[in-house]
PDB file of C-alpha atoms in Angstrom:
ATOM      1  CA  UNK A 106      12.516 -10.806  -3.349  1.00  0.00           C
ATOM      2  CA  UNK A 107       9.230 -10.892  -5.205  1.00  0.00           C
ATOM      3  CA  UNK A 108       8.058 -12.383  -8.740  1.00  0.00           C
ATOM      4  CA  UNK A 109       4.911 -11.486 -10.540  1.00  0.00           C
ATOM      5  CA  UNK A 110       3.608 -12.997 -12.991  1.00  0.00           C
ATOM      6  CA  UNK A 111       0.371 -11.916 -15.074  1.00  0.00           C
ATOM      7  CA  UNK A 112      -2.134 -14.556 -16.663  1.00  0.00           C
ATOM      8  CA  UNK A 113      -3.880 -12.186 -18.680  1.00  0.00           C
ATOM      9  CA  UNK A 114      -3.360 -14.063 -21.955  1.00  0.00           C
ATOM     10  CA  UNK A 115      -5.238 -17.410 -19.977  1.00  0.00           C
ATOM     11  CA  UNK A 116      -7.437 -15.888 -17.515  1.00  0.00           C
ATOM     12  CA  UNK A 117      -8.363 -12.153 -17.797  1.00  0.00           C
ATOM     13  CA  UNK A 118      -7.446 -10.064 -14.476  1.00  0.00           C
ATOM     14  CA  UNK A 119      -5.623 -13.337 -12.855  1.00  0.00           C
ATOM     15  CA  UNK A 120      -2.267 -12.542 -11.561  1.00  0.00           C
ATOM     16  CA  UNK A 121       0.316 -14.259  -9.095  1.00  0.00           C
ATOM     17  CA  UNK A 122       3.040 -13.734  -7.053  1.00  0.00           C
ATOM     18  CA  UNK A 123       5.937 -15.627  -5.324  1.00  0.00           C
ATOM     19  CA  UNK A 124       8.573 -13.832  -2.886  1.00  0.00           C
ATOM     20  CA  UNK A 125      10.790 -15.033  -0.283  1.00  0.00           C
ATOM     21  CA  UNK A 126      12.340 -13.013   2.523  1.00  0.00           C
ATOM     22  CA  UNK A 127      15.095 -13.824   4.571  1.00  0.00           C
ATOM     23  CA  UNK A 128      16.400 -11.530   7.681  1.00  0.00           C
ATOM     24  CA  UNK A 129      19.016 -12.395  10.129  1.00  0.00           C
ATOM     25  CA  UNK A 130      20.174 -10.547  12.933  1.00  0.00           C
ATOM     26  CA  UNK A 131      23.022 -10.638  15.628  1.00  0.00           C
ATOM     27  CA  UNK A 132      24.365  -8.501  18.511  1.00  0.00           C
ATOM     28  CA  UNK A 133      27.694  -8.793  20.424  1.00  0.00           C
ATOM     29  CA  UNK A 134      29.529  -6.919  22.554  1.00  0.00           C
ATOM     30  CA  UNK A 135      32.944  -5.097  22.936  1.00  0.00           C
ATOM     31  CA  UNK A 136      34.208  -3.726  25.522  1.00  0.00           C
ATOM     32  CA  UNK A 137      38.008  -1.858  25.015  1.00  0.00           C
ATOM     33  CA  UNK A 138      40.046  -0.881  28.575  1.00  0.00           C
ATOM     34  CA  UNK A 139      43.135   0.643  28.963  1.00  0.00           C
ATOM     35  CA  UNK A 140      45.286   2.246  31.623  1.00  0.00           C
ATOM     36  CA  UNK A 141      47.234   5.093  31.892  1.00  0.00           C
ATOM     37  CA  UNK A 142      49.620   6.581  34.174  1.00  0.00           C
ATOM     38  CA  UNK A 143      48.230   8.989  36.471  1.00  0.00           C
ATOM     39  CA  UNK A 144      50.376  11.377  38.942  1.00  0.00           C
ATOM     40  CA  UNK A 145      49.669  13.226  41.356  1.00  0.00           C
ATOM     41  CA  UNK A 146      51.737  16.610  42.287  1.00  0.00           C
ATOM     42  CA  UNK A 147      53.185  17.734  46.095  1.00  0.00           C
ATOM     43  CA  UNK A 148      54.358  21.673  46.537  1.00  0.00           C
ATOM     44  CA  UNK A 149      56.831  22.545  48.979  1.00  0.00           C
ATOM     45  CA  UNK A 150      56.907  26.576  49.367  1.00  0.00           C
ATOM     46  CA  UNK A 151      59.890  28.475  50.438  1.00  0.00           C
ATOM     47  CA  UNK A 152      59.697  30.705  53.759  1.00  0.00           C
ATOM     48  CA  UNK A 153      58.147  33.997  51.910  1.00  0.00           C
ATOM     49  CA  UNK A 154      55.212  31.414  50.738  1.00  0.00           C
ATOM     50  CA  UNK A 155      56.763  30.933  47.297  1.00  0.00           C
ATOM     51  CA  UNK A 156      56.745  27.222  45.495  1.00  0.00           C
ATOM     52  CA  UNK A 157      60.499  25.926  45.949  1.00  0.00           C
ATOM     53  CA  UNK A 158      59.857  22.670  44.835  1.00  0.00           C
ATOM     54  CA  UNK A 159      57.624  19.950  42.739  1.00  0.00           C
ATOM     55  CA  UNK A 160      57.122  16.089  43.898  1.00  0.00           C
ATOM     56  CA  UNK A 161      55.636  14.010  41.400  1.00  0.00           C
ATOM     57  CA  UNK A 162      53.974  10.893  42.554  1.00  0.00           C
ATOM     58  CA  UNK A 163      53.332   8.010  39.694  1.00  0.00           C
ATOM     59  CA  UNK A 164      50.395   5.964  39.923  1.00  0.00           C
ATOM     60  CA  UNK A 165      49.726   2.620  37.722  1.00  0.00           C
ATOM     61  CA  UNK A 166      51.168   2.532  34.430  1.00  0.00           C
ATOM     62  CA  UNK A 167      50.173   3.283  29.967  1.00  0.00           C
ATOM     63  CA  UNK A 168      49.729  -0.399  29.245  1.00  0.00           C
ATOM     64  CA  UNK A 169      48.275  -1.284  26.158  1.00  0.00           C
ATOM     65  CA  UNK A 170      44.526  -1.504  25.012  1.00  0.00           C
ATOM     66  CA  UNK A 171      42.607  -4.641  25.669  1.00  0.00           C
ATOM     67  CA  UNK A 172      39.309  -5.917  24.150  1.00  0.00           C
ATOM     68  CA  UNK A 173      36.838  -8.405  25.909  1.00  0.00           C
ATOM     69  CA  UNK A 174      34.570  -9.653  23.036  1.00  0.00           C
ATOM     70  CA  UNK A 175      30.954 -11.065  23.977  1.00  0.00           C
ATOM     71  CA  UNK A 176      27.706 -12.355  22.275  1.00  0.00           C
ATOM     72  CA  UNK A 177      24.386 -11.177  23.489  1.00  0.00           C
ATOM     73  CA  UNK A 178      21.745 -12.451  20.971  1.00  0.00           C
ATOM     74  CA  UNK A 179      20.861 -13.242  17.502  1.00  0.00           C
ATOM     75  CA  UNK A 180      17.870 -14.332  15.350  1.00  0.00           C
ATOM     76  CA  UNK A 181      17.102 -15.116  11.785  1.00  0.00           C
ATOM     77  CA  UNK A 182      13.820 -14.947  10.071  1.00  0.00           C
ATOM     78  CA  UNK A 183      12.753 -16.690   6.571  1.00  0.00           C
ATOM     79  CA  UNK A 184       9.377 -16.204   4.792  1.00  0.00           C
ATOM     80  CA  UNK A 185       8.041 -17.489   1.878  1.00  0.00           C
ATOM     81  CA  UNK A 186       4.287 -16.105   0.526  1.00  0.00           C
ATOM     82  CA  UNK A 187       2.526 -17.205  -2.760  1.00  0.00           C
ATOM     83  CA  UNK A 188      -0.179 -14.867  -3.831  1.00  0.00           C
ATOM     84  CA  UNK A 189      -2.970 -15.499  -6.170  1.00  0.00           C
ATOM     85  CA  UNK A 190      -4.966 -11.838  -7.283  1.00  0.00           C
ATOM     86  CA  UNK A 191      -8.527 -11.694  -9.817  1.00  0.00           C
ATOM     87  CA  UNK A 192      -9.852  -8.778 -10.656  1.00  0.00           C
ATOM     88  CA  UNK A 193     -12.565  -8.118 -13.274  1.00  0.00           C
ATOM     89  CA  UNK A 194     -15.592  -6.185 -14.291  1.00  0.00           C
ATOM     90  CA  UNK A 195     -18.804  -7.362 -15.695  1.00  0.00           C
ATOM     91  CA  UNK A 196     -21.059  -4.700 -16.808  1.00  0.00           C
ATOM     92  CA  UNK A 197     -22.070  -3.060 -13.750  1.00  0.00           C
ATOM     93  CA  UNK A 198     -20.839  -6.175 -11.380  1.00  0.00           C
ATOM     94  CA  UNK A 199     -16.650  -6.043 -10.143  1.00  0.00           C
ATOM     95  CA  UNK A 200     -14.881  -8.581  -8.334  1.00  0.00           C
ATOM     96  CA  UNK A 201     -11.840  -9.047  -6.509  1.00  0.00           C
ATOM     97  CA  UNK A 202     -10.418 -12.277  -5.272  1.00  0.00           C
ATOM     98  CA  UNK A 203      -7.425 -13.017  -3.655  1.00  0.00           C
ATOM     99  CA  UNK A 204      -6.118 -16.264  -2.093  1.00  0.00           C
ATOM    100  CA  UNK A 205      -2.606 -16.315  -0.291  1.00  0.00           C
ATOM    101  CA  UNK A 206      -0.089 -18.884   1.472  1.00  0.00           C
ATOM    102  CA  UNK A 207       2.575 -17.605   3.973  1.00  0.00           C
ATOM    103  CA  UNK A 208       4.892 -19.774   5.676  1.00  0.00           C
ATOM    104  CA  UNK A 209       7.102 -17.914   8.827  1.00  0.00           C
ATOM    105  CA  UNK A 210      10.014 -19.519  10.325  1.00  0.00           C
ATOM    106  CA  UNK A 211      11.905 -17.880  13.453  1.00  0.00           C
ATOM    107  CA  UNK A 212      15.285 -19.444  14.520  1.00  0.00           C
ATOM    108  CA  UNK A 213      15.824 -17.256  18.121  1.00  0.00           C
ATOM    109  CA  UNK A 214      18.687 -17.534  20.078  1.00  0.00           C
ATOM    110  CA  UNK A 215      17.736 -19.221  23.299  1.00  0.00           C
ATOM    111  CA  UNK A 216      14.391 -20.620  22.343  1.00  0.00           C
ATOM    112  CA  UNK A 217      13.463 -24.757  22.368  1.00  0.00           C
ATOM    113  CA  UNK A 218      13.345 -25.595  18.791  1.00  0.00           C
ATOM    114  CA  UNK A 219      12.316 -22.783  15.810  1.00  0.00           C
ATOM    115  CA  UNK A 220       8.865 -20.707  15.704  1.00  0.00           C
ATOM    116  CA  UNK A 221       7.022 -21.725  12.770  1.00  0.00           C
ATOM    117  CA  UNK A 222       3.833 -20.496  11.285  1.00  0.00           C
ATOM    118  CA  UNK A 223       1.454 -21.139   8.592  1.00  0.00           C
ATOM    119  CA  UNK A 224      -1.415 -18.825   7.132  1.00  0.00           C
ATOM    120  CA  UNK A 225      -3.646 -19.807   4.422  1.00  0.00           C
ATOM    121  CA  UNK A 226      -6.279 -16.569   3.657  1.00  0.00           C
ATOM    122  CA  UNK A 227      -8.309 -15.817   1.244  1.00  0.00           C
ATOM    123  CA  UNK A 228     -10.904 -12.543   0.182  1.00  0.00           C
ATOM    124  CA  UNK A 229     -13.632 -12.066  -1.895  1.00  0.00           C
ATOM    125  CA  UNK A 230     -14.689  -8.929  -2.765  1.00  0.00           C
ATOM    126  CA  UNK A 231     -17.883  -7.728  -4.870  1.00  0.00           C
ATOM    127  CA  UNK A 232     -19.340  -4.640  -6.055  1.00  0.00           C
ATOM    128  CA  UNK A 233     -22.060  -3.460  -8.122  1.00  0.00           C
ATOM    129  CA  UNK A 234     -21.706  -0.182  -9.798  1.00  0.00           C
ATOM    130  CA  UNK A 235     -18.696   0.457  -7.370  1.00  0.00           C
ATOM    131  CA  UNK A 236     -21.248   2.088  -4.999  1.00  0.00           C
ATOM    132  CA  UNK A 237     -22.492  -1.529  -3.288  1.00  0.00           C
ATOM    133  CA  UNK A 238     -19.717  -3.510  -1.617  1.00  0.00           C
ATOM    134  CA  UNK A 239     -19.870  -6.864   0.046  1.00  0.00           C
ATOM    135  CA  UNK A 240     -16.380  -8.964   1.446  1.00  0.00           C
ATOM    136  CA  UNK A 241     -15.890 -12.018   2.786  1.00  0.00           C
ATOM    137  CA  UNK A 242     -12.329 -12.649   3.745  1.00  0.00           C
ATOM    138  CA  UNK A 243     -11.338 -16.053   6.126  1.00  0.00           C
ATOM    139  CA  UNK A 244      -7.846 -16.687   7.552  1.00  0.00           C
ATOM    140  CA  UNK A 245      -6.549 -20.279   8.446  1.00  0.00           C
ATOM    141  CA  UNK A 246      -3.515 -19.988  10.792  1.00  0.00           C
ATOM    142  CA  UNK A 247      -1.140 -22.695  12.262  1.00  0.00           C
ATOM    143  CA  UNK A 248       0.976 -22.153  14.973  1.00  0.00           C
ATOM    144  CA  UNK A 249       3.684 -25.346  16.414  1.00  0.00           C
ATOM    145  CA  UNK A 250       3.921 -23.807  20.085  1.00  0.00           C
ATOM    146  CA  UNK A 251       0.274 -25.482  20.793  1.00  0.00           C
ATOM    147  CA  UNK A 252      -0.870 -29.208  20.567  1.00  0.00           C
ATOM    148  CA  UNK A 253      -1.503 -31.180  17.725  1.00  0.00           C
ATOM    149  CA  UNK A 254      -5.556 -30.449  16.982  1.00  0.00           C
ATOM    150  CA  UNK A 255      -4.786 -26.941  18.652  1.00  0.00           C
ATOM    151  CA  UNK A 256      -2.873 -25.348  16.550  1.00  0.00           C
ATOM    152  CA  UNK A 257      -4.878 -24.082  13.779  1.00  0.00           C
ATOM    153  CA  UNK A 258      -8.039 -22.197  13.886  1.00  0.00           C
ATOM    154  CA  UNK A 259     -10.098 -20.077  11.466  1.00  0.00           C
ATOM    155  CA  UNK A 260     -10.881 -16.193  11.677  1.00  0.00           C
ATOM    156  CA  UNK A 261     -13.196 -15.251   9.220  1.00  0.00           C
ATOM    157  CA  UNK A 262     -14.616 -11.771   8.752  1.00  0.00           C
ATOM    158  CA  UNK A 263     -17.703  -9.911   6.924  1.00  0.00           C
ATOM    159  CA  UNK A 264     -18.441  -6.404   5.657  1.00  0.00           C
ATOM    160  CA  UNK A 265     -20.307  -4.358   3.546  1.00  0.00           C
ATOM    161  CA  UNK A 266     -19.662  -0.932   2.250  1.00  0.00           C
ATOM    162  CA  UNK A 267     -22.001   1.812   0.596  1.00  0.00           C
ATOM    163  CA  UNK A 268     -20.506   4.741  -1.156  1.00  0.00           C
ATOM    164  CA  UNK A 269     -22.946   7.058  -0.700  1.00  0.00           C
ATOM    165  CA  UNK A 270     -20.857   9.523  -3.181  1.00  0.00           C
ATOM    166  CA  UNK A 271     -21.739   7.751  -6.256  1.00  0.00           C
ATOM    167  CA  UNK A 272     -25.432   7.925  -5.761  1.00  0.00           C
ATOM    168  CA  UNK A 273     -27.035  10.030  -8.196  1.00  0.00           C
ATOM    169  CA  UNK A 274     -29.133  11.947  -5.289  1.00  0.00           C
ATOM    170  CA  UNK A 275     -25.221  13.225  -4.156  1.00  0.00           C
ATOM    171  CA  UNK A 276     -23.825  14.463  -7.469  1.00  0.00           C
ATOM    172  CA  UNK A 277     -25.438  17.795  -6.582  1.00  0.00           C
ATOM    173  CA  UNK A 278     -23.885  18.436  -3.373  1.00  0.00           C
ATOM    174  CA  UNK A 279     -20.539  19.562  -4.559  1.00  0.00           C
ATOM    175  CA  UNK A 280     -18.787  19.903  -1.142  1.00  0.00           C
ATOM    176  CA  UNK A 281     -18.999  16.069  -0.896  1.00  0.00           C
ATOM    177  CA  UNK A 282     -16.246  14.324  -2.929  1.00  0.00           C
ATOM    178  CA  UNK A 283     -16.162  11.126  -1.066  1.00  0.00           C
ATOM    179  CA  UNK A 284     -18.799   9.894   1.065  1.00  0.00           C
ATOM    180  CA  UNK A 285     -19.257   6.303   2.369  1.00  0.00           C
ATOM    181  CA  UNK A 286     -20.386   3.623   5.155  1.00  0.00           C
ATOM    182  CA  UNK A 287     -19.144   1.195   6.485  1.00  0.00           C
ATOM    183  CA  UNK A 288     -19.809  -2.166   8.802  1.00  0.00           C
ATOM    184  CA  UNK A 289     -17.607  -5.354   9.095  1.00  0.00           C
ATOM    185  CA  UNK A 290     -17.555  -8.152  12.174  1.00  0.00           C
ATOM    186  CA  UNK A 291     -14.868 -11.099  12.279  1.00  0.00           C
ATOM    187  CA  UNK A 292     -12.776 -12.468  13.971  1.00  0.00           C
ATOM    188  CA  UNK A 293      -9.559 -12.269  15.439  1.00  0.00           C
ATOM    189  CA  UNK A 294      -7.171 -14.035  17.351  1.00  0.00           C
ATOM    190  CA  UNK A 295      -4.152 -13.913  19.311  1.00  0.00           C
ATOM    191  CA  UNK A 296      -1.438 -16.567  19.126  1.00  0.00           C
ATOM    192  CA  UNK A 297       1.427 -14.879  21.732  1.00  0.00           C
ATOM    193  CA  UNK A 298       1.972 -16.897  24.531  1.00  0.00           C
ATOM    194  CA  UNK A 299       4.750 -16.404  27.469  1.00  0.00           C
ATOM    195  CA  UNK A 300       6.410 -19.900  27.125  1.00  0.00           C
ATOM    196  CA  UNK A 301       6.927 -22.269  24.255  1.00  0.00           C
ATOM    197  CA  UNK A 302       5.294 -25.584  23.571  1.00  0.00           C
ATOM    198  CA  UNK A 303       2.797 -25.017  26.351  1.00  0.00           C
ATOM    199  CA  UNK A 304       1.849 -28.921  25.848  1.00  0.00           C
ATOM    200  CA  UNK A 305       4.614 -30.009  26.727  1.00  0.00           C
ATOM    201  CA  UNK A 306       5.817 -30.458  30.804  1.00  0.00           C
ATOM    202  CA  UNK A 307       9.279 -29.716  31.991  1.00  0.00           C
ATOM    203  CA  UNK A 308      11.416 -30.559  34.608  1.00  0.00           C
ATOM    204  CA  UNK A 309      14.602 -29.193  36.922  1.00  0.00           C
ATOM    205  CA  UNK A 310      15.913 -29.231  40.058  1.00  0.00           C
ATOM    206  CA  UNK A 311      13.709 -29.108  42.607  1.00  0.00           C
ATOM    207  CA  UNK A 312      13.881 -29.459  46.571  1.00  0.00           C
ATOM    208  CA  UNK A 313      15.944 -31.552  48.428  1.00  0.00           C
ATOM    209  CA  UNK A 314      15.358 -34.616  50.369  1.00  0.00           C
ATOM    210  CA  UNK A 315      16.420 -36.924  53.233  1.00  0.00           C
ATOM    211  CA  UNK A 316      17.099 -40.727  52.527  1.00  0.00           C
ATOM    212  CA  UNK A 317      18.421 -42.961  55.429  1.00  0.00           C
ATOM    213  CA  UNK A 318      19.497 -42.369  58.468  1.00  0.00           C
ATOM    214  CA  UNK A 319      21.593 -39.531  57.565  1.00  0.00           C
ATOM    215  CA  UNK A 320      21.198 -36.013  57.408  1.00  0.00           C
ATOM    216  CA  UNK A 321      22.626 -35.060  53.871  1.00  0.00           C
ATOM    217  CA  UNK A 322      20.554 -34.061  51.629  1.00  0.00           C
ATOM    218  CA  UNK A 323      19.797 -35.358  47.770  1.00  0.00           C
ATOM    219  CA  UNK A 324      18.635 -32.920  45.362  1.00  0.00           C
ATOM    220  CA  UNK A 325      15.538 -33.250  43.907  1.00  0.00           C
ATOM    221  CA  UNK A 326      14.123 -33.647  40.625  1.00  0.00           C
ATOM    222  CA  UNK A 327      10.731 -33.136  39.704  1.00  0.00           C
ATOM    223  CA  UNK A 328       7.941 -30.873  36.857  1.00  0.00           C
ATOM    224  CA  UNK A 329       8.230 -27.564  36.654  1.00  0.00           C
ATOM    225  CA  UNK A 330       5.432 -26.189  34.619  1.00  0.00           C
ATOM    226  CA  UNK A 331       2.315 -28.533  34.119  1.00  0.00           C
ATOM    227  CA  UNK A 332       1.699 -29.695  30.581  1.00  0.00           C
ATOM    228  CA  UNK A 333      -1.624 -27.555  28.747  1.00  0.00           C
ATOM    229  CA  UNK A 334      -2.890 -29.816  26.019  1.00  0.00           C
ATOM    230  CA  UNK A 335      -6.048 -27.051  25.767  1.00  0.00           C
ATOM    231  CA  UNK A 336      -3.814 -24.005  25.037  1.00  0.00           C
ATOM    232  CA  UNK A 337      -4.866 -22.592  22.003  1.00  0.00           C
ATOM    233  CA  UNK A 338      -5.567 -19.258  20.157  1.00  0.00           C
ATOM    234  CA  UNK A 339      -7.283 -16.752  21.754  1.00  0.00           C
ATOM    235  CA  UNK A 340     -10.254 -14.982  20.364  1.00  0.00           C
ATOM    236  CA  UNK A 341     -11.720 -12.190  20.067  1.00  0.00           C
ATOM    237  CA  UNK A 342     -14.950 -10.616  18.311  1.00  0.00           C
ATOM    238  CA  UNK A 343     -14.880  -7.475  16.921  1.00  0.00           C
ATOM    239  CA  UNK A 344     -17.453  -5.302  15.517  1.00  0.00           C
ATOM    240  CA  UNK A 345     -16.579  -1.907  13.555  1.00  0.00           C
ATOM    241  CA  UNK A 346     -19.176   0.740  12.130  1.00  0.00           C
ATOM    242  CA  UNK A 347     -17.337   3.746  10.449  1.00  0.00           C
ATOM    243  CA  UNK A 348     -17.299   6.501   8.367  1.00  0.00           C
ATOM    244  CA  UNK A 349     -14.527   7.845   5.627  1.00  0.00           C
ATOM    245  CA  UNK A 350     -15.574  11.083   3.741  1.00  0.00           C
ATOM    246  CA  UNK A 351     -13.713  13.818   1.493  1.00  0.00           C
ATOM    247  CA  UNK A 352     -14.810  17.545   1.937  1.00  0.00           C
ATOM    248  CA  UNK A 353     -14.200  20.604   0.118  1.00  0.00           C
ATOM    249  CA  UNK A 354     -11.492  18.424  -2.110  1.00  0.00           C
ATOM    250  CA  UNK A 355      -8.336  18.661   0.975  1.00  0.00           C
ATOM    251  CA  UNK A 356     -11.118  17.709   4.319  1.00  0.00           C
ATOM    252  CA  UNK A 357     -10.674  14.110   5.014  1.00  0.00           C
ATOM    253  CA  UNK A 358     -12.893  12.769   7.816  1.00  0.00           C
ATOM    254  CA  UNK A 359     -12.771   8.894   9.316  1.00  0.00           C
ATOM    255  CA  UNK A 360     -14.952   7.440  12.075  1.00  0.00           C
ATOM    256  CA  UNK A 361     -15.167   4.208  13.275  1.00  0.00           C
ATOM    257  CA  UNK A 362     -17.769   3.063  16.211  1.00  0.00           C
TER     258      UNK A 362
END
């Protein structure tokens, strides 16, 4: 569910936008048995090899349908994302802004305690005679399976864009619709982990032991996993060059290095 609202009347080319999401999802099982009767069939023949006689045997009985119901899993999802857009044009000069808030929270079947995120982003984006293009964009991401002072970080990103199609040294070369180049660096990061609160020790059953002058045994208890207080997100540079170009009108071409 999503609401828009347009502040063109206060601020030219500012916009926002609320929406919420919810989605919830369960599976069971059913399994349905029933018997029948089942017979099997005996053939005595006569002297000249002819069937004289039929001998039904009866095995089990129709009994009525049963059902075994059974849960498996289930998991519900509810996000909430506010969204603040400017766009405008100044002469030859264009810019595009956008700041966002997302808040994520998983309720799984199973799992310690729900998954909950939080992502605050933001982009700007300029360009001078749409043929010059320069972004910054930065995202600020919070994630409760790490530590307190671990569980936010910041991924920001660069690139710059030149449209090589709108340069007045191209407007003779009519196979070219769309040319332009491309470079951007960030990064990125990687939040997916194979256990929850990773900061946290546990503890079970664990090996047995002797205690007086007997031989039984007293089960253990002791820590399972060792607490990580340094778990955190994991990064990871990137670096793209590219390409995207429009031949002949229908020829679209993409690269990326």
């Amino acid at each position: 569910f999503n609401l828009k609202y347009d502040f063109d009347e206060q601020v030219k080319g500012l916009c926002m936008t609320a929406g919420v999401g919810y989605n919830n999802y369960e599976a069971d099982t059913s399994s349905k048995t029933r018997n029948y009767a089942r017979y099997s069939i005996m053939v005595a023949e006569s002297g000249q090899g002819t069937p004289s006689s039929y001998t039904y045997t009866q095995y089990g009985a129709d009994e009525p349908l049963t059902a075994t119901e059974g849960f498996k899993t289930d998991y519900s999802r509810i996000n909430f994302k506010l969204q603040a857009d400017y766009s405008r044009t100044f002469g030859n000069h264009g810019i595009d802004a956008t700041l966002l808030f997302l808040s994520d929270l998983y309720k799984v079947y199973g799992t310690s305690g729900d998954i909950k995120y939080l992502n605050y982003a933001g982009r700007l984006t300029y360009n001078y005679k749409k043929t010059y293009v320069a972004e910054i964009a930065a995202s600020y991401m919070g994630n409760d399976n790490f530590a307190p002072g671990k569980r936010y970080d910041l991924f920001p990103s660069v690139s710059l864009g030149w449209i090589l199609s709108n340069e007045r040294f191209m407007q003779k070369v009519s196979w070219v619709d769309y040319l332009k180049l491309r470079a951007s660096a960030g990064i990125i990061g990687n939040d997916q982990t194979t256990g929850r609160h990773l900061h946290d020790a546990t503890y079970g059953g664990r090996n047995s032991y002797l205690f007086g002058t007997t031989s039984a045994a007293t089960p253990g208890f002791g820590e399972v996993t060792l607490a990580n207080k340094e778990a955190g997100w994991e990064h990871k540079r990137m670096l793209d060059i590219g390409l995207d170009a429009t031949l002949f009108h229908n020829l679209q071409i993409g690269f990326d290095y």
